[in-house]
mmCIF file of C-alpha atoms in Angstrom:
data_model
loop_
_atom_site.group_PDB
_atom_site.id
_atom_site.type_symbol
_atom_site.label_atom_id
_atom_site.label_comp_id
_atom_site.label_asym_id
_atom_site.label_seq_id
_atom_site.Cartn_x
_atom_site.Cartn_y
_atom_site.Cartn_z
ATOM 1 C CA MET A 83 98.548 102.979 112.825
ATOM 2 C CA ASN A 84 98.974 99.233 113.390
ATOM 3 C CA THR A 85 100.972 97.242 111.204
ATOM 4 C CA ILE A 86 100.469 93.804 109.834
ATOM 5 C CA ASN A 87 102.573 91.337 108.165
ATOM 6 C CA TRP A 88 102.709 89.912 104.542
ATOM 7 C CA GLN A 89 100.523 86.848 106.004
ATOM 8 C CA ASP A 90 97.858 88.900 107.199
ATOM 9 C CA PHE A 91 97.628 90.727 103.857
ATOM 10 C CA GLU A 92 97.479 87.601 101.875
ATOM 11 C CA LYS A 93 94.272 86.457 103.953
ATOM 12 C CA VAL A 94 92.123 89.146 102.593
ATOM 13 C CA ASP A 95 90.749 88.379 99.345
ATOM 14 C CA LEU A 96 90.223 91.465 97.146
ATOM 15 C CA ARG A 97 88.695 90.836 93.745
ATOM 16 C CA ALA A 98 87.648 93.007 90.853
ATOM 17 C CA GLY A 99 83.855 92.450 89.877
ATOM 18 C CA THR A 100 81.367 94.246 87.442
ATOM 19 C CA ILE A 101 78.210 95.659 88.896
ATOM 20 C CA LEU A 102 75.098 93.975 87.251
ATOM 21 C CA ARG A 103 72.116 95.289 89.013
ATOM 22 C CA VAL A 104 71.461 98.125 91.553
ATOM 23 C CA GLU A 105 68.158 98.785 93.531
ATOM 24 C CA ASP A 106 67.367 101.128 96.239
ATOM 25 C CA PHE A 107 67.518 99.878 99.637
ATOM 26 C CA PRO A 108 64.911 101.835 101.663
ATOM 27 C CA LYS A 109 64.861 99.561 104.632
ATOM 28 C CA ALA A 110 68.624 100.305 105.361
ATOM 29 C CA ARG A 111 69.256 102.866 108.318
ATOM 30 C CA LYS A 112 71.507 105.076 106.061
ATOM 31 C CA PRO A 113 70.920 105.679 102.552
ATOM 32 C CA ALA A 114 72.124 102.685 100.406
ATOM 33 C CA TYR A 115 72.024 100.581 97.241
ATOM 34 C CA GLN A 116 71.799 96.964 97.024
ATOM 35 C CA LEU A 117 74.176 95.738 94.266
ATOM 36 C CA TRP A 118 74.656 92.516 92.374
ATOM 37 C CA ILE A 119 78.172 92.200 91.390
ATOM 38 C CA ASP A 120 79.744 89.568 89.055
ATOM 39 C CA LEU A 121 83.173 88.415 90.628
ATOM 40 C CA GLY A 122 83.960 85.971 87.824
ATOM 41 C CA PRO A 123 83.429 82.150 87.432
ATOM 42 C CA GLU A 124 85.303 81.164 90.989
ATOM 43 C CA VAL A 125 83.350 83.350 93.070
ATOM 44 C CA GLY A 126 80.174 84.012 91.300
ATOM 45 C CA THR A 127 77.645 86.819 91.565
ATOM 46 C CA LYS A 128 77.436 87.981 94.932
ATOM 47 C CA ARG A 129 75.212 90.877 96.772
ATOM 48 C CA SER A 130 76.544 93.965 98.472
ATOM 49 C CA SER A 131 74.907 96.795 100.275
ATOM 50 C CA ALA A 132 76.799 100.116 99.752
ATOM 51 C CA GLN A 133 76.029 103.467 100.934
ATOM 52 C CA ILE A 134 77.073 105.354 97.888
ATOM 53 C CA THR A 135 73.883 107.210 97.139
ATOM 54 C CA THR A 136 75.150 110.768 97.447
ATOM 55 C CA LEU A 137 77.807 110.500 94.729
ATOM 56 C CA TYR A 138 76.623 107.637 92.253
ATOM 57 C CA THR A 139 73.289 106.824 90.580
ATOM 58 C CA LYS A 140 71.945 103.507 89.913
ATOM 59 C CA GLU A 141 72.474 104.089 86.222
ATOM 60 C CA GLU A 142 75.978 104.898 86.333
ATOM 61 C CA LEU A 143 76.905 102.003 88.628
ATOM 62 C CA VAL A 144 75.691 99.406 86.312
ATOM 63 C CA GLY A 145 78.796 98.104 84.244
ATOM 64 C CA ARG A 146 81.274 99.653 86.552
ATOM 65 C CA GLN A 147 83.983 97.693 87.972
ATOM 66 C CA VAL A 148 84.650 97.650 91.733
ATOM 67 C CA LEU A 149 87.083 96.100 94.261
ATOM 68 C CA CYS A 150 85.488 93.719 96.653
ATOM 69 C CA VAL A 151 86.517 91.963 99.705
ATOM 70 C CA VAL A 152 85.046 88.301 98.963
ATOM 71 C CA ASN A 153 86.050 86.417 102.042
ATOM 72 C CA PHE A 154 84.413 88.172 104.856
ATOM 73 C CA PRO A 155 81.238 86.440 106.347
ATOM 74 C CA PRO A 156 77.929 87.318 105.184
ATOM 75 C CA ARG A 157 76.354 90.091 107.008
ATOM 76 C CA GLN A 158 72.642 90.682 107.363
ATOM 77 C CA ILE A 159 71.476 94.271 106.776
ATOM 78 C CA ALA A 160 68.079 94.830 107.309
ATOM 79 C CA THR A 161 66.321 92.501 105.162
ATOM 80 C CA PHE A 162 69.319 92.026 102.882
ATOM 81 C CA MET A 163 72.250 89.705 102.949
ATOM 82 C CA SER A 164 75.302 91.298 102.109
ATOM 83 C CA GLU A 165 77.975 88.755 100.991
ATOM 84 C CA VAL A 166 80.939 90.827 99.914
ATOM 85 C CA LEU A 167 82.310 94.188 100.987
ATOM 86 C CA THR A 168 82.302 96.756 98.213
ATOM 87 C CA THR A 169 85.272 98.897 98.900
ATOM 88 C CA GLY A 170 85.787 102.668 98.608
ATOM 89 C CA PHE A 171 87.607 105.782 100.364
ATOM 90 C CA VAL A 172 85.499 107.486 103.091
ATOM 91 C CA LEU A 173 85.864 111.181 102.758
ATOM 92 C CA PRO A 174 85.882 113.389 105.871
ATOM 93 C CA ASP A 175 82.151 114.439 105.137
ATOM 94 C CA GLY A 176 81.246 110.506 104.942
ATOM 95 C CA GLU A 177 80.841 110.315 101.405
ATOM 96 C CA VAL A 178 82.307 107.323 99.717
ATOM 97 C CA ILE A 179 84.524 107.214 96.178
ATOM 98 C CA LEU A 180 84.530 103.467 95.074
ATOM 99 C CA ALA A 181 87.722 101.749 94.471
ATOM 100 C CA GLN A 182 87.961 100.251 91.077
ATOM 101 C CA PRO A 183 90.664 99.573 88.699
ATOM 102 C CA ASP A 184 91.964 102.289 86.171
ATOM 103 C CA ARG A 185 91.664 99.794 83.208
ATOM 104 C CA PRO A 186 89.182 96.738 82.663
ATOM 105 C CA VAL A 187 90.182 93.648 84.228
ATOM 106 C CA PRO A 188 88.525 90.136 84.020
ATOM 107 C CA ASN A 189 85.992 89.677 86.766
ATOM 108 C CA GLY A 190 87.464 87.814 89.750
ATOM 109 C CA THR A 191 90.915 89.012 89.285
ATOM 110 C CA ARG A 192 92.514 89.058 92.544
ATOM 111 C CA LEU A 193 94.333 92.198 93.964
ATOM 112 C CA ALA A 194 98.083 91.680 94.828
#
């Protein structure tokens, strides 16, 4: 495992946000959803593509808080511009468990 220093970690801007809207993403190479996430007044609402269709339904995602990296450059995925990275734990079979706060926090709260 490579080590990093504290200054490297401080460069990653991880924030809590609430999923507002979820749509299927049929043009993605792997099954995915398109997410619209409220990341608070400083960051605003951003879009993200997430390969989480196996363990989560669209209905159960709306209103769920997640952790997102908000300072990566946007990435074009098929016809969709993904603006933030929604984080999760990748299991050995490739399924993803979303990373999320265990209690509600204000949208835009930074992970420290």
